Amino acid sequence: FAQFKAVAGHPLVKLILLGLLWAYMHHFCAGIRFLLLDLHKGIDLPTARKTSVAVLAVSLTLTVIIGAKLW
């Protein structure tokens, strides 16, 4: 555990883990968006574009919040 803690404490590893956290958050939020699209909510082009921007903004926000708590 001490060896893992030492590796995970390295700034480059933390940056990589932060990138993986963002990828997971983005995938999660996009999955919710696609579930709503499957229910025919927000399928017109302007709304679909707004929800895609919202997915990016929410995933980045969640990454910052969770990353700040874990850093």
PDB file of C-alpha atoms in Angstrom, residues 11-64:
ATOM      1  CA  PRO A  11       2.003  14.837  -9.776  1.00  0.00           C
ATOM      2  CA  LEU A  12       2.102  13.235 -13.250  1.00  0.00           C
ATOM      3  CA  VAL A  13       0.125  10.225 -12.029  1.00  0.00           C
ATOM      4  CA  LYS A  14      -2.386  12.566 -10.384  1.00  0.00           C
ATOM      5  CA  LEU A  15      -2.802  14.400 -13.692  1.00  0.00           C
ATOM      6  CA  ILE A  16      -3.397  11.120 -15.505  1.00  0.00           C
ATOM      7  CA  LEU A  17      -5.925  10.046 -12.868  1.00  0.00           C
ATOM      8  CA  LEU A  18      -7.655  13.413 -13.192  1.00  0.00           C
ATOM      9  CA  GLY A  19      -7.927  12.849 -16.945  1.00  0.00           C
ATOM     10  CA  LEU A  20      -9.402   9.408 -16.359  1.00  0.00           C
ATOM     11  CA  LEU A  21     -11.843  10.894 -13.861  1.00  0.00           C
ATOM     12  CA  TRP A  22     -12.960  13.444 -16.468  1.00  0.00           C
ATOM     13  CA  ALA A  23     -13.382  10.685 -19.071  1.00  0.00           C
ATOM     14  CA  TYR A  24     -15.597   8.731 -16.671  1.00  0.00           C
ATOM     15  CA  MET A  25     -17.654  11.796 -15.718  1.00  0.00           C
ATOM     16  CA  HIS A  26     -18.113  12.751 -19.370  1.00  0.00           C
ATOM     17  CA  HIS A  27     -19.145   9.212 -20.287  1.00  0.00           C
ATOM     18  CA  PHE A  28     -21.607   9.109 -17.376  1.00  0.00           C
ATOM     19  CA  CYS A  29     -23.202  12.461 -18.240  1.00  0.00           C
ATOM     20  CA  ALA A  30     -23.334  11.652 -21.949  1.00  0.00           C
ATOM     21  CA  GLY A  31     -25.028   8.358 -21.098  1.00  0.00           C
ATOM     22  CA  ILE A  32     -27.772  10.215 -19.248  1.00  0.00           C
ATOM     23  CA  ARG A  33     -28.115  12.560 -22.238  1.00  0.00           C
ATOM     24  CA  PHE A  34     -28.463   9.616 -24.622  1.00  0.00           C
ATOM     25  CA  LEU A  35     -31.057   7.990 -22.377  1.00  0.00           C
ATOM     26  CA  LEU A  36     -33.095  11.180 -22.658  1.00  0.00           C
ATOM     27  CA  LEU A  37     -32.573  11.211 -26.429  1.00  0.00           C
ATOM     28  CA  ASP A  38     -33.885   7.639 -26.548  1.00  0.00           C
ATOM     29  CA  LEU A  39     -37.003   8.934 -24.795  1.00  0.00           C
ATOM     30  CA  HIS A  40     -37.291  11.553 -27.567  1.00  0.00           C
ATOM     31  CA  LYS A  41     -36.439  14.442 -25.250  1.00  0.00           C
ATOM     32  CA  GLY A  42     -34.339  17.160 -26.849  1.00  0.00           C
ATOM     33  CA  ILE A  43     -33.944  15.600 -30.275  1.00  0.00           C
ATOM     34  CA  ASP A  44     -34.253  18.824 -32.268  1.00  0.00           C
ATOM     35  CA  LEU A  45     -30.884  20.221 -33.364  1.00  0.00           C
ATOM     36  CA  PRO A  46     -30.674  23.402 -31.237  1.00  0.00           C
ATOM     37  CA  THR A  47     -31.607  21.537 -28.060  1.00  0.00           C
ATOM     38  CA  ALA A  48     -29.242  18.665 -28.885  1.00  0.00           C
ATOM     39  CA  ARG A  49     -26.378  21.124 -29.302  1.00  0.00           C
ATOM     40  CA  LYS A  50     -27.216  22.832 -26.006  1.00  0.00           C
ATOM     41  CA  THR A  51     -27.328  19.514 -24.159  1.00  0.00           C
ATOM     42  CA  SER A  52     -23.980  18.482 -25.632  1.00  0.00           C
ATOM     43  CA  VAL A  53     -22.428  21.697 -24.282  1.00  0.00           C
ATOM     44  CA  ALA A  54     -24.183  21.078 -20.960  1.00  0.00           C
ATOM     45  CA  VAL A  55     -22.683  17.569 -20.783  1.00  0.00           C
ATOM     46  CA  LEU A  56     -19.208  19.013 -21.272  1.00  0.00           C
ATOM     47  CA  ALA A  57     -19.763  21.750 -18.678  1.00  0.00           C
ATOM     48  CA  VAL A  58     -21.261  19.389 -16.082  1.00  0.00           C
ATOM     49  CA  SER A  59     -18.560  16.770 -16.570  1.00  0.00           C
ATOM     50  CA  LEU A  60     -15.814  19.375 -16.173  1.00  0.00           C
ATOM     51  CA  THR A  61     -17.512  20.822 -13.092  1.00  0.00           C
ATOM     52  CA  LEU A  62     -17.892  17.407 -11.477  1.00  0.00           C
ATOM     53  CA  THR A  63     -14.280  16.609 -12.288  1.00  0.00           C
ATOM     54  CA  VAL A  64     -13.095  19.803 -10.606  1.00  0.00           C
TER      55      VAL A  64
END
